[in-house]
Amino acid sequence: MSHLNVRQATAVIAEIAAPSGGRVALHEPQFSGAEWEYVKECLDTGWVSSVGSFVDRFESDLAAACAVKRAVVVVNGTAALHIALLMAGVRRGDEVLTPALTFVATANAIAHCGAIPHFVDSSWQTLGLDPQGLSDWLARIAEPDIDGPRNRITGRRLAAIVPMHTFGHPVDMPGLLEVANRWGLPVVEDAAESLGSLQDGRPLGGRGLVGATSFNGNKIITTGGGGAILTNDDALADRAKHLTTTAKAPHRWAFSHDEIAFNYRMPNINAALGCAQLQKLPAFLRAKRALAKRYSEALAGLAGLRFFAEPHGAESNYWLNAIILDDPAQRDEFLATSNDAGIMTRPCWTLMCDLPMYRECPQMELPVARAIVSRLVNIPSSAALGLTSNV
């Protein structure tokens, strides 16, 4: 185990992230295109709320960018994942397999369905769900049943698998889909962090039955708040659109609603911002990959850490750059030193199974996830830090 010179590492990162000094955020939005023009159009026309041309345009443009047939835009990524899980058939009392190492929204969306998160381990290669580990775990605890596999320990139905592409790095989706198909489990992709990432040349979000992404203010593109449901199934997309728009039947004036549903509609003014941001996505991706390359090269000579690089066969959006420390005992020292120097860094999330509301949920052994949390630090990753003159 190599010892890290914390001050030296902080200085190297500062030279890239803040060469002129001053404080630098972890991830900031970048507005350099048609954002003002499109938002002003909404204000000038009065179409600022839940209907308008930009909603339809954003859904169409996003579907093309994600290489899926349909996109349904909503108020945030959690809402998108909630509806995606319902579309996959998740019911109250089911268990849903998902990584313990994820943002809390993944587990919360499962709970919003009345289901129970079932936490599984991660992979050092991707930082996301480990298909081989999941396969071995299912062989131990699952048994076939008429309504799908069942957890023989709890007796509950296993309803779906939700991988999350951590910091934009793709999960081994071919391996995961093989496991899912073998057990007859639908895959709901949590692609909240991975817009623009590729695996084997294909975008993420549409590999499973349905997926979800996010446009929060800290994501690679933003609508201020927002998310989207992604699918290649027209029937699922139509159903998702109906459920997210209060289940209102189309009519010139009547308010006819045919079931209990959700008011998850994305306002037109937010969609306008999204349309402008999506036009800049290729430039943002170039900038963020350039930034990752600079970090990788600059940190390569330092003992005690390594820069986390995209998995084999992947082209990551490097939403949040990450370093892995050799010695977990130095993590908090590094966080304190870098933040004191004005360089915003942060640790990974607390494992879901360690949060008070999820401590009693089923889980497999989590040695890799716990090791990742103890040693990983995110460093400044805004696209502006990697922008070049032609962006």
mmCIF file of C-alpha atoms in Angstrom:
data_model
loop_
_atom_site.group_PDB
_atom_site.id
_atom_site.type_symbol
_atom_site.label_atom_id
_atom_site.label_comp_id
_atom_site.label_asym_id
_atom_site.label_seq_id
_atom_site.Cartn_x
_atom_site.Cartn_y
_atom_site.Cartn_z
ATOM 1 C CA MET A 1 0.000 0.000 0.000
ATOM 2 C CA SER A 2 1.546 3.294 -1.141
ATOM 3 C CA HIS A 3 1.346 6.414 0.995
ATOM 4 C CA LEU A 4 -0.357 9.413 -0.635
ATOM 5 C CA ASN A 5 1.152 12.887 -0.355
ATOM 6 C CA VAL A 6 -2.213 14.596 0.152
ATOM 7 C CA ARG A 7 -0.983 18.149 -0.376
ATOM 8 C CA GLN A 8 0.826 17.213 -3.568
ATOM 9 C CA ALA A 9 -2.258 15.466 -4.946
ATOM 10 C CA THR A 10 -4.405 18.472 -4.071
ATOM 11 C CA ALA A 11 -1.967 20.780 -5.843
ATOM 12 C CA VAL A 12 -1.993 18.647 -9.002
ATOM 13 C CA ILE A 13 -5.798 18.681 -9.115
ATOM 14 C CA ALA A 14 -5.884 22.424 -8.389
ATOM 15 C CA GLU A 15 -3.504 23.105 -11.282
ATOM 16 C CA ILE A 16 -6.055 21.556 -13.647
ATOM 17 C CA ALA A 17 -9.331 22.598 -12.003
ATOM 18 C CA ALA A 18 -8.383 26.061 -10.725
ATOM 19 C CA PRO A 19 -5.193 27.257 -12.433
ATOM 20 C CA SER A 20 -6.027 30.894 -11.577
ATOM 21 C CA GLY A 21 -6.863 30.149 -7.980
ATOM 22 C CA GLY A 22 -10.217 30.588 -6.281
ATOM 23 C CA ARG A 23 -12.837 28.054 -5.340
ATOM 24 C CA VAL A 24 -14.029 25.440 -7.813
ATOM 25 C CA ALA A 25 -17.278 23.468 -7.633
ATOM 26 C CA LEU A 26 -17.662 19.762 -8.158
ATOM 27 C CA HIS A 27 -19.954 20.098 -11.189
ATOM 28 C CA GLU A 28 -21.563 23.243 -12.551
ATOM 29 C CA PRO A 29 -23.966 23.691 -15.486
ATOM 30 C CA GLN A 30 -22.731 25.333 -18.660
ATOM 31 C CA PHE A 31 -25.035 27.660 -20.626
ATOM 32 C CA SER A 32 -23.431 28.700 -23.893
ATOM 33 C CA GLY A 33 -25.976 27.941 -26.616
ATOM 34 C CA ALA A 34 -29.616 28.749 -27.372
ATOM 35 C CA GLU A 35 -30.843 28.595 -23.766
ATOM 36 C CA TRP A 36 -31.756 32.295 -23.544
ATOM 37 C CA GLU A 37 -33.469 32.238 -26.941
ATOM 38 C CA TYR A 38 -35.612 29.182 -26.221
ATOM 39 C CA VAL A 39 -36.587 30.199 -22.692
ATOM 40 C CA LYS A 40 -37.452 33.710 -23.907
ATOM 41 C CA GLU A 41 -39.713 32.168 -26.537
ATOM 42 C CA CYS A 42 -41.631 30.437 -23.745
ATOM 43 C CA LEU A 43 -41.920 33.712 -21.837
ATOM 44 C CA ASP A 44 -42.925 35.714 -24.910
ATOM 45 C CA THR A 45 -45.623 33.229 -25.940
ATOM 46 C CA GLY A 46 -46.811 32.378 -22.441
ATOM 47 C CA TRP A 47 -46.233 28.634 -22.968
ATOM 48 C CA VAL A 48 -44.305 28.039 -19.762
ATOM 49 C CA SER A 49 -46.255 25.232 -18.097
ATOM 50 C CA SER A 50 -46.968 21.564 -18.763
ATOM 51 C CA VAL A 51 -47.781 21.721 -22.479
ATOM 52 C CA GLY A 52 -45.936 23.304 -25.370
ATOM 53 C CA SER A 53 -43.870 22.606 -28.449
ATOM 54 C CA PHE A 54 -40.595 22.278 -26.558
ATOM 55 C CA VAL A 55 -41.883 19.279 -24.578
ATOM 56 C CA ASP A 56 -42.582 17.351 -27.784
ATOM 57 C CA ARG A 57 -39.308 18.505 -29.330
ATOM 58 C CA PHE A 58 -37.241 17.564 -26.312
ATOM 59 C CA GLU A 59 -38.793 14.098 -26.184
ATOM 60 C CA SER A 60 -38.050 13.540 -29.880
ATOM 61 C CA ASP A 61 -34.484 14.886 -29.705
ATOM 62 C CA LEU A 62 -33.737 12.927 -26.554
ATOM 63 C CA ALA A 63 -35.015 9.653 -28.005
ATOM 64 C CA ALA A 64 -32.682 10.161 -30.974
ATOM 65 C CA ALA A 65 -29.723 10.959 -28.721
ATOM 66 C CA CYS A 66 -30.346 7.828 -26.635
ATOM 67 C CA ALA A 67 -31.071 5.616 -29.662
ATOM 68 C CA VAL A 68 -34.492 4.594 -28.327
ATOM 69 C CA LYS A 69 -37.918 4.771 -29.936
ATOM 70 C CA ARG A 70 -39.501 6.886 -27.240
ATOM 71 C CA ALA A 71 -38.682 9.296 -24.436
ATOM 72 C CA VAL A 72 -41.210 10.669 -21.945
ATOM 73 C CA VAL A 73 -39.949 13.708 -20.052
ATOM 74 C CA VAL A 74 -40.959 14.299 -16.422
ATOM 75 C CA VAL A 75 -40.176 16.528 -13.440
ATOM 76 C CA ASN A 76 -37.073 14.710 -12.171
ATOM 77 C CA GLY A 77 -35.066 11.527 -12.402
ATOM 78 C CA THR A 78 -36.676 9.930 -9.352
ATOM 79 C CA ALA A 79 -40.119 10.326 -10.913
ATOM 80 C CA ALA A 80 -38.792 8.837 -14.152
ATOM 81 C CA LEU A 81 -37.404 5.804 -12.332
ATOM 82 C CA HIS A 82 -40.613 5.406 -10.289
ATOM 83 C CA ILE A 83 -42.711 5.212 -13.453
ATOM 84 C CA ALA A 84 -40.147 2.996 -15.196
ATOM 85 C CA LEU A 85 -40.424 0.490 -12.347
ATOM 86 C CA LEU A 86 -44.220 0.512 -12.561
ATOM 87 C CA MET A 87 -43.947 -0.052 -16.311
ATOM 88 C CA ALA A 88 -41.762 -3.082 -15.599
ATOM 89 C CA GLY A 89 -44.503 -4.567 -13.429
ATOM 90 C CA VAL A 90 -43.057 -3.908 -9.976
ATOM 91 C CA ARG A 91 -45.786 -4.313 -7.368
ATOM 92 C CA ARG A 92 -46.228 -3.622 -3.673
ATOM 93 C CA GLY A 93 -44.387 -6.229 -1.607
ATOM 94 C CA ASP A 94 -41.975 -7.240 -4.383
ATOM 95 C CA GLU A 95 -38.202 -7.158 -4.037
ATOM 96 C CA VAL A 96 -36.091 -5.279 -6.597
ATOM 97 C CA LEU A 97 -32.398 -6.101 -7.002
ATOM 98 C CA THR A 98 -30.220 -3.002 -7.084
ATOM 99 C CA PRO A 99 -26.688 -2.011 -6.058
ATOM 100 C CA ALA A 100 -26.083 -0.938 -2.482
ATOM 101 C CA LEU A 101 -23.662 1.595 -3.985
ATOM 102 C CA THR A 102 -25.970 4.132 -5.637
ATOM 103 C CA PHE A 103 -27.605 7.490 -5.030
ATOM 104 C CA VAL A 104 -30.587 7.318 -2.668
ATOM 105 C CA ALA A 105 -33.058 8.087 -5.472
ATOM 106 C CA THR A 106 -32.624 4.564 -6.843
ATOM 107 C CA ALA A 107 -33.752 2.955 -3.602
ATOM 108 C CA ASN A 108 -36.403 5.610 -3.003
ATOM 109 C CA ALA A 109 -38.037 4.986 -6.388
ATOM 110 C CA ILE A 110 -38.313 1.298 -5.497
ATOM 111 C CA ALA A 111 -39.867 2.201 -2.142
ATOM 112 C CA HIS A 112 -42.323 4.572 -3.854
ATOM 113 C CA CYS A 113 -43.705 1.493 -5.625
ATOM 114 C CA GLY A 114 -44.283 -0.152 -2.254
ATOM 115 C CA ALA A 115 -41.473 -2.590 -3.093
ATOM 116 C CA ILE A 116 -38.369 -3.517 -1.102
ATOM 117 C CA PRO A 117 -34.827 -2.827 -2.331
ATOM 118 C CA HIS A 118 -32.625 -5.942 -2.302
ATOM 119 C CA PHE A 119 -29.015 -4.778 -2.277
ATOM 120 C CA VAL A 120 -26.240 -6.425 -4.271
ATOM 121 C CA ASP A 121 -22.512 -5.849 -4.639
ATOM 122 C CA SER A 122 -20.542 -3.801 -7.154
ATOM 123 C CA SER A 123 -17.620 -4.388 -9.496
ATOM 124 C CA TRP A 124 -14.198 -2.732 -9.333
ATOM 125 C CA GLN A 125 -14.161 -2.679 -13.158
ATOM 126 C CA THR A 126 -17.275 -0.510 -13.521
ATOM 127 C CA LEU A 127 -18.168 0.734 -9.999
ATOM 128 C CA GLY A 128 -21.664 -0.563 -10.840
ATOM 129 C CA LEU A 129 -23.619 -3.741 -10.276
ATOM 130 C CA ASP A 130 -21.537 -6.922 -10.628
ATOM 131 C CA PRO A 131 -23.345 -9.426 -12.919
ATOM 132 C CA GLN A 132 -21.249 -12.401 -11.841
ATOM 133 C CA GLY A 133 -21.753 -11.626 -8.182
ATOM 134 C CA LEU A 134 -25.485 -11.238 -8.791
ATOM 135 C CA SER A 135 -25.602 -14.546 -10.666
ATOM 136 C CA ASP A 136 -23.909 -16.358 -7.800
ATOM 137 C CA TRP A 137 -26.232 -14.703 -5.275
ATOM 138 C CA LEU A 138 -29.380 -15.615 -7.203
ATOM 139 C CA ALA A 139 -28.181 -19.207 -7.389
ATOM 140 C CA ARG A 140 -28.097 -19.178 -3.572
ATOM 141 C CA ILE A 141 -31.331 -17.373 -2.694
ATOM 142 C CA ALA A 142 -33.724 -17.500 -5.678
ATOM 143 C CA GLU A 143 -36.086 -20.186 -6.864
ATOM 144 C CA PRO A 144 -38.368 -20.271 -9.927
ATOM 145 C CA ASP A 145 -42.070 -19.686 -9.380
ATOM 146 C CA ILE A 146 -45.151 -19.316 -11.572
ATOM 147 C CA ASP A 147 -45.072 -15.505 -11.213
ATOM 148 C CA GLY A 148 -41.327 -15.160 -11.626
ATOM 149 C CA PRO A 149 -38.383 -15.972 -9.356
ATOM 150 C CA ARG A 150 -38.884 -15.766 -5.620
ATOM 151 C CA ASN A 151 -36.529 -15.134 -2.729
ATOM 152 C CA ARG A 152 -36.649 -18.435 -0.871
ATOM 153 C CA ILE A 153 -35.507 -16.708 2.341
ATOM 154 C CA THR A 154 -38.197 -13.981 2.486
ATOM 155 C CA GLY A 155 -40.799 -15.610 0.244
ATOM 156 C CA ARG A 156 -41.184 -12.407 -1.750
ATOM 157 C CA ARG A 157 -41.240 -12.164 -5.541
ATOM 158 C CA LEU A 158 -38.092 -10.835 -7.232
ATOM 159 C CA ALA A 159 -39.581 -8.353 -9.689
ATOM 160 C CA ALA A 160 -36.740 -6.559 -11.504
ATOM 161 C CA ILE A 161 -33.069 -5.636 -11.624
ATOM 162 C CA VAL A 162 -32.045 -1.966 -11.525
ATOM 163 C CA PRO A 163 -28.406 -1.327 -12.484
ATOM 164 C CA MET A 164 -27.049 2.206 -12.089
ATOM 165 C CA HIS A 165 -24.197 3.471 -14.283
ATOM 166 C CA THR A 166 -22.044 5.019 -11.572
ATOM 167 C CA PHE A 167 -20.577 8.446 -12.456
ATOM 168 C CA GLY A 168 -21.356 7.677 -16.127
ATOM 169 C CA HIS A 169 -19.322 4.452 -16.350
ATOM 170 C CA PRO A 170 -21.367 1.686 -18.010
ATOM 171 C CA VAL A 171 -22.296 -1.438 -16.101
ATOM 172 C CA ASP A 172 -21.467 -4.698 -17.909
ATOM 173 C CA MET A 173 -24.885 -4.722 -19.579
ATOM 174 C CA PRO A 174 -24.307 -7.795 -21.813
ATOM 175 C CA GLY A 175 -23.358 -9.805 -18.733
ATOM 176 C CA LEU A 176 -26.242 -8.427 -16.712
ATOM 177 C CA LEU A 177 -28.813 -9.032 -19.449
ATOM 178 C CA GLU A 178 -27.664 -12.643 -19.699
ATOM 179 C CA VAL A 179 -28.320 -13.114 -15.975
ATOM 180 C CA ALA A 180 -31.640 -11.274 -16.186
ATOM 181 C CA ASN A 181 -32.837 -13.314 -19.164
ATOM 182 C CA ARG A 182 -31.863 -16.557 -17.463
ATOM 183 C CA TRP A 183 -34.054 -15.683 -14.481
ATOM 184 C CA GLY A 184 -36.838 -13.970 -16.430
ATOM 185 C CA LEU A 185 -36.258 -10.619 -14.720
ATOM 186 C CA PRO A 186 -36.883 -7.269 -16.468
ATOM 187 C CA VAL A 187 -34.036 -4.761 -16.390
ATOM 188 C CA VAL A 188 -34.797 -1.138 -15.540
ATOM 189 C CA GLU A 189 -31.718 0.970 -16.320
ATOM 190 C CA ASP A 190 -30.962 3.814 -13.946
ATOM 191 C CA ALA A 191 -29.111 5.952 -16.467
ATOM 192 C CA ALA A 192 -29.413 9.138 -14.410
ATOM 193 C CA GLU A 193 -25.669 9.820 -14.628
ATOM 194 C CA SER A 194 -24.799 8.344 -17.994
ATOM 195 C CA LEU A 195 -26.341 10.451 -20.765
ATOM 196 C CA GLY A 196 -23.876 10.345 -23.653
ATOM 197 C CA SER A 197 -21.956 7.301 -22.401
ATOM 198 C CA LEU A 198 -21.537 4.424 -24.838
ATOM 199 C CA GLN A 199 -20.998 0.703 -24.480
ATOM 200 C CA ASP A 200 -19.866 -1.175 -27.576
ATOM 201 C CA GLY A 201 -20.721 1.991 -29.494
ATOM 202 C CA ARG A 202 -24.338 2.125 -28.272
ATOM 203 C CA PRO A 203 -25.901 4.643 -25.854
ATOM 204 C CA LEU A 204 -27.121 3.570 -22.439
ATOM 205 C CA GLY A 205 -30.675 3.757 -21.148
ATOM 206 C CA GLY A 206 -32.341 1.566 -23.743
ATOM 207 C CA ARG A 207 -30.679 -1.805 -23.157
ATOM 208 C CA GLY A 208 -33.326 -3.139 -20.794
ATOM 209 C CA LEU A 209 -37.105 -3.044 -20.933
ATOM 210 C CA VAL A 210 -37.188 0.578 -19.820
ATOM 211 C CA GLY A 211 -34.717 3.144 -18.503
ATOM 212 C CA ALA A 212 -34.601 6.490 -16.745
ATOM 213 C CA THR A 213 -32.288 9.480 -16.868
ATOM 214 C CA SER A 214 -31.946 12.781 -15.010
ATOM 215 C CA PHE A 215 -31.448 16.448 -15.907
ATOM 216 C CA ASN A 216 -30.800 17.795 -12.415
ATOM 217 C CA GLY A 217 -28.712 20.951 -12.182
ATOM 218 C CA ASN A 218 -25.508 18.975 -11.650
ATOM 219 C CA LYS A 219 -25.984 16.512 -14.530
ATOM 220 C CA ILE A 220 -24.174 16.598 -17.873
ATOM 221 C CA ILE A 221 -27.107 18.539 -19.345
ATOM 222 C CA THR A 222 -29.753 20.203 -17.221
ATOM 223 C CA THR A 223 -33.341 21.382 -17.434
ATOM 224 C CA GLY A 224 -33.047 22.866 -13.952
ATOM 225 C CA GLY A 225 -34.884 19.811 -12.686
ATOM 226 C CA GLY A 226 -36.166 17.015 -14.829
ATOM 227 C CA GLY A 227 -35.854 13.451 -15.988
ATOM 228 C CA ALA A 228 -37.034 11.097 -18.705
ATOM 229 C CA ILE A 229 -38.336 7.580 -19.188
ATOM 230 C CA LEU A 230 -36.626 5.773 -22.098
ATOM 231 C CA THR A 231 -37.971 2.730 -23.917
ATOM 232 C CA ASN A 232 -38.225 0.969 -27.267
ATOM 233 C CA ASP A 233 -41.763 -0.184 -26.453
ATOM 234 C CA ASP A 234 -44.443 2.171 -27.811
ATOM 235 C CA ALA A 235 -47.134 0.706 -25.570
ATOM 236 C CA LEU A 236 -45.019 1.280 -22.457
ATOM 237 C CA ALA A 237 -44.227 4.828 -23.564
ATOM 238 C CA ASP A 238 -47.907 5.616 -24.157
ATOM 239 C CA ARG A 239 -48.763 4.176 -20.757
ATOM 240 C CA ALA A 240 -45.981 6.155 -19.078
ATOM 241 C CA LYS A 241 -47.157 9.364 -20.740
ATOM 242 C CA HIS A 242 -50.717 8.733 -19.547
ATOM 243 C CA LEU A 243 -49.667 7.970 -15.963
ATOM 244 C CA THR A 244 -47.388 11.006 -15.717
ATOM 245 C CA THR A 245 -50.042 13.424 -16.996
ATOM 246 C CA THR A 246 -52.756 12.679 -14.375
ATOM 247 C CA ALA A 247 -54.336 9.955 -16.562
ATOM 248 C CA LYS A 248 -56.409 12.603 -18.320
ATOM 249 C CA ALA A 249 -58.293 11.465 -21.416
ATOM 250 C CA PRO A 250 -57.790 13.817 -24.390
ATOM 251 C CA HIS A 251 -60.723 16.184 -24.802
ATOM 252 C CA ARG A 252 -61.220 19.793 -25.840
ATOM 253 C CA TRP A 253 -62.611 20.810 -22.454
ATOM 254 C CA ALA A 254 -63.681 17.908 -20.250
ATOM 255 C CA PHE A 255 -61.641 16.766 -17.238
ATOM 256 C CA SER A 256 -61.963 13.010 -17.515
ATOM 257 C CA HIS A 257 -59.385 10.917 -15.653
ATOM 258 C CA ASP A 258 -59.570 7.134 -15.837
ATOM 259 C CA GLU A 259 -57.275 6.045 -12.966
ATOM 260 C CA ILE A 260 -55.193 7.267 -10.027
ATOM 261 C CA ALA A 261 -52.055 8.695 -11.581
ATOM 262 C CA PHE A 262 -49.278 11.266 -11.132
ATOM 263 C CA ASN A 263 -48.698 14.884 -12.025
ATOM 264 C CA TYR A 264 -45.100 14.352 -13.143
ATOM 265 C CA ARG A 265 -45.227 16.545 -16.260
ATOM 266 C CA MET A 266 -42.146 18.507 -17.286
ATOM 267 C CA PRO A 267 -43.005 22.185 -17.895
ATOM 268 C CA ASN A 268 -42.410 23.576 -21.369
ATOM 269 C CA ILE A 269 -39.944 26.169 -20.055
ATOM 270 C CA ASN A 270 -37.755 23.396 -18.615
ATOM 271 C CA ALA A 271 -38.009 21.413 -21.851
ATOM 272 C CA ALA A 272 -36.883 24.523 -23.750
ATOM 273 C CA LEU A 273 -33.742 24.627 -21.631
ATOM 274 C CA GLY A 274 -33.273 20.913 -22.309
ATOM 275 C CA CYS A 275 -33.503 21.353 -26.071
ATOM 276 C CA ALA A 276 -30.740 23.939 -25.998
ATOM 277 C CA GLN A 277 -28.582 21.872 -23.651
ATOM 278 C CA LEU A 278 -28.989 18.725 -25.730
ATOM 279 C CA GLN A 279 -27.608 20.564 -28.748
ATOM 280 C CA LYS A 280 -24.408 21.088 -26.764
ATOM 281 C CA LEU A 281 -24.126 17.497 -25.551
ATOM 282 C CA PRO A 282 -21.440 16.451 -28.081
ATOM 283 C CA ALA A 283 -19.339 19.451 -27.079
ATOM 284 C CA PHE A 284 -19.827 18.743 -23.381
ATOM 285 C CA LEU A 285 -18.768 15.128 -23.918
ATOM 286 C CA ARG A 286 -15.589 16.174 -25.754
ATOM 287 C CA ALA A 287 -14.759 18.640 -22.997
ATOM 288 C CA LYS A 288 -15.376 16.180 -20.182
ATOM 289 C CA ARG A 289 -13.352 13.438 -21.832
ATOM 290 C CA ALA A 290 -10.531 15.927 -22.410
ATOM 291 C CA LEU A 291 -10.650 16.862 -18.726
ATOM 292 C CA ALA A 292 -10.546 13.199 -17.713
ATOM 293 C CA LYS A 293 -7.501 12.673 -19.938
ATOM 294 C CA ARG A 294 -5.694 15.618 -18.305
ATOM 295 C CA TYR A 295 -6.437 14.283 -14.836
ATOM 296 C CA SER A 296 -5.354 10.772 -15.780
ATOM 297 C CA GLU A 297 -2.030 11.946 -17.171
ATOM 298 C CA ALA A 298 -1.301 14.417 -14.367
ATOM 299 C CA LEU A 299 -2.102 11.968 -11.576
ATOM 300 C CA ALA A 300 -0.357 8.975 -13.143
ATOM 301 C CA GLY A 301 2.949 9.692 -11.436
ATOM 302 C CA LEU A 302 1.571 10.043 -7.915
ATOM 303 C CA ALA A 303 1.907 7.212 -5.423
ATOM 304 C CA GLY A 304 -1.067 6.250 -3.289
ATOM 305 C CA LEU A 305 -3.912 6.780 -5.749
ATOM 306 C CA ARG A 306 -5.188 5.952 -9.216
ATOM 307 C CA PHE A 307 -7.541 7.768 -11.544
ATOM 308 C CA PHE A 308 -10.624 5.681 -12.341
ATOM 309 C CA ALA A 309 -10.760 5.110 -16.110
ATOM 310 C CA GLU A 310 -13.694 3.945 -18.214
ATOM 311 C CA PRO A 311 -14.273 0.174 -18.398
ATOM 312 C CA HIS A 312 -13.118 -1.868 -21.376
ATOM 313 C CA GLY A 313 -15.456 -1.491 -24.360
ATOM 314 C CA ALA A 314 -16.986 1.698 -22.957
ATOM 315 C CA GLU A 315 -16.845 5.374 -23.789
ATOM 316 C CA SER A 316 -17.846 7.138 -20.601
ATOM 317 C CA ASN A 317 -19.201 10.643 -20.281
ATOM 318 C CA TYR A 318 -17.019 10.987 -17.145
ATOM 319 C CA TRP A 319 -19.890 12.792 -15.439
ATOM 320 C CA LEU A 320 -17.940 12.823 -12.188
ATOM 321 C CA ASN A 321 -14.236 12.050 -12.256
ATOM 322 C CA ALA A 322 -13.050 9.805 -9.462
ATOM 323 C CA ILE A 323 -9.793 8.806 -7.831
ATOM 324 C CA ILE A 324 -9.244 5.636 -5.813
ATOM 325 C CA LEU A 325 -6.926 5.915 -2.808
ATOM 326 C CA ASP A 326 -4.692 3.020 -1.819
ATOM 327 C CA ASP A 327 -5.208 3.689 1.881
ATOM 328 C CA PRO A 328 -8.796 4.305 3.058
ATOM 329 C CA ALA A 329 -7.398 5.917 6.212
ATOM 330 C CA GLN A 330 -6.277 8.872 4.060
ATOM 331 C CA ARG A 331 -9.683 9.541 2.467
ATOM 332 C CA ASP A 332 -10.975 12.051 5.010
ATOM 333 C CA GLU A 333 -7.587 13.783 5.193
ATOM 334 C CA PHE A 334 -7.693 14.256 1.435
ATOM 335 C CA LEU A 335 -11.294 15.521 1.554
ATOM 336 C CA ALA A 336 -10.446 18.028 4.284
ATOM 337 C CA THR A 337 -7.241 19.248 2.621
ATOM 338 C CA SER A 338 -8.766 19.692 -0.838
ATOM 339 C CA ASN A 339 -11.946 21.396 0.377
ATOM 340 C CA ASP A 340 -9.913 23.683 2.654
ATOM 341 C CA ALA A 341 -7.942 24.658 -0.463
ATOM 342 C CA GLY A 342 -11.144 25.606 -2.299
ATOM 343 C CA ILE A 343 -11.223 22.447 -4.414
ATOM 344 C CA MET A 344 -14.619 20.844 -3.914
ATOM 345 C CA THR A 345 -14.248 17.093 -3.551
ATOM 346 C CA ARG A 346 -16.668 14.599 -2.048
ATOM 347 C CA PRO A 347 -16.807 10.975 -0.980
ATOM 348 C CA CYS A 348 -19.039 8.348 -2.517
ATOM 349 C CA TRP A 349 -22.574 7.943 -1.164
ATOM 350 C CA THR A 350 -23.313 6.088 2.053
ATOM 351 C CA LEU A 351 -24.299 2.548 1.111
ATOM 352 C CA MET A 352 -28.079 2.262 0.907
ATOM 353 C CA CYS A 353 -28.175 -0.616 3.392
ATOM 354 C CA ASP A 354 -26.471 1.634 5.968
ATOM 355 C CA LEU A 355 -29.205 4.293 5.799
ATOM 356 C CA PRO A 356 -31.744 3.994 8.626
ATOM 357 C CA MET A 357 -34.787 3.391 6.406
ATOM 358 C CA TYR A 358 -33.121 0.570 4.441
ATOM 359 C CA ARG A 359 -31.112 -1.254 7.129
ATOM 360 C CA GLU A 360 -33.578 -4.145 7.322
ATOM 361 C CA CYS A 361 -33.705 -4.737 3.567
ATOM 362 C CA PRO A 362 -32.268 -7.977 2.154
ATOM 363 C CA GLN A 363 -28.669 -7.811 0.999
ATOM 364 C CA MET A 364 -25.829 -10.000 -0.167
ATOM 365 C CA GLU A 365 -22.280 -9.668 1.120
ATOM 366 C CA LEU A 366 -20.910 -6.303 -0.058
ATOM 367 C CA PRO A 367 -17.093 -6.417 0.153
ATOM 368 C CA VAL A 368 -16.437 -4.508 -3.077
ATOM 369 C CA ALA A 369 -19.056 -1.819 -2.481
ATOM 370 C CA ARG A 370 -17.691 -1.197 1.012
ATOM 371 C CA ALA A 371 -14.132 -1.019 -0.296
ATOM 372 C CA ILE A 372 -15.132 1.444 -3.023
ATOM 373 C CA VAL A 373 -16.925 3.725 -0.550
ATOM 374 C CA SER A 374 -13.929 3.740 1.781
ATOM 375 C CA ARG A 375 -11.440 4.707 -0.935
ATOM 376 C CA LEU A 376 -13.217 6.717 -3.670
ATOM 377 C CA VAL A 377 -13.205 10.502 -3.959
ATOM 378 C CA ASN A 378 -14.873 12.596 -6.669
ATOM 379 C CA ILE A 379 -12.949 15.588 -7.994
ATOM 380 C CA PRO A 380 -14.113 18.698 -9.953
ATOM 381 C CA SER A 381 -15.719 17.635 -13.219
ATOM 382 C CA SER A 382 -17.549 20.576 -14.827
ATOM 383 C CA ALA A 383 -17.487 20.579 -18.621
ATOM 384 C CA ALA A 384 -16.128 24.150 -18.535
ATOM 385 C CA LEU A 385 -12.869 22.819 -17.053
ATOM 386 C CA GLY A 386 -12.215 20.893 -20.241
ATOM 387 C CA LEU A 387 -13.656 23.295 -22.795
ATOM 388 C CA THR A 388 -11.558 24.142 -25.836
ATOM 389 C CA SER A 389 -11.850 27.049 -28.222
ATOM 390 C CA ASN A 390 -13.933 25.081 -30.735
ATOM 391 C CA VAL A 391 -16.663 24.075 -28.225
#
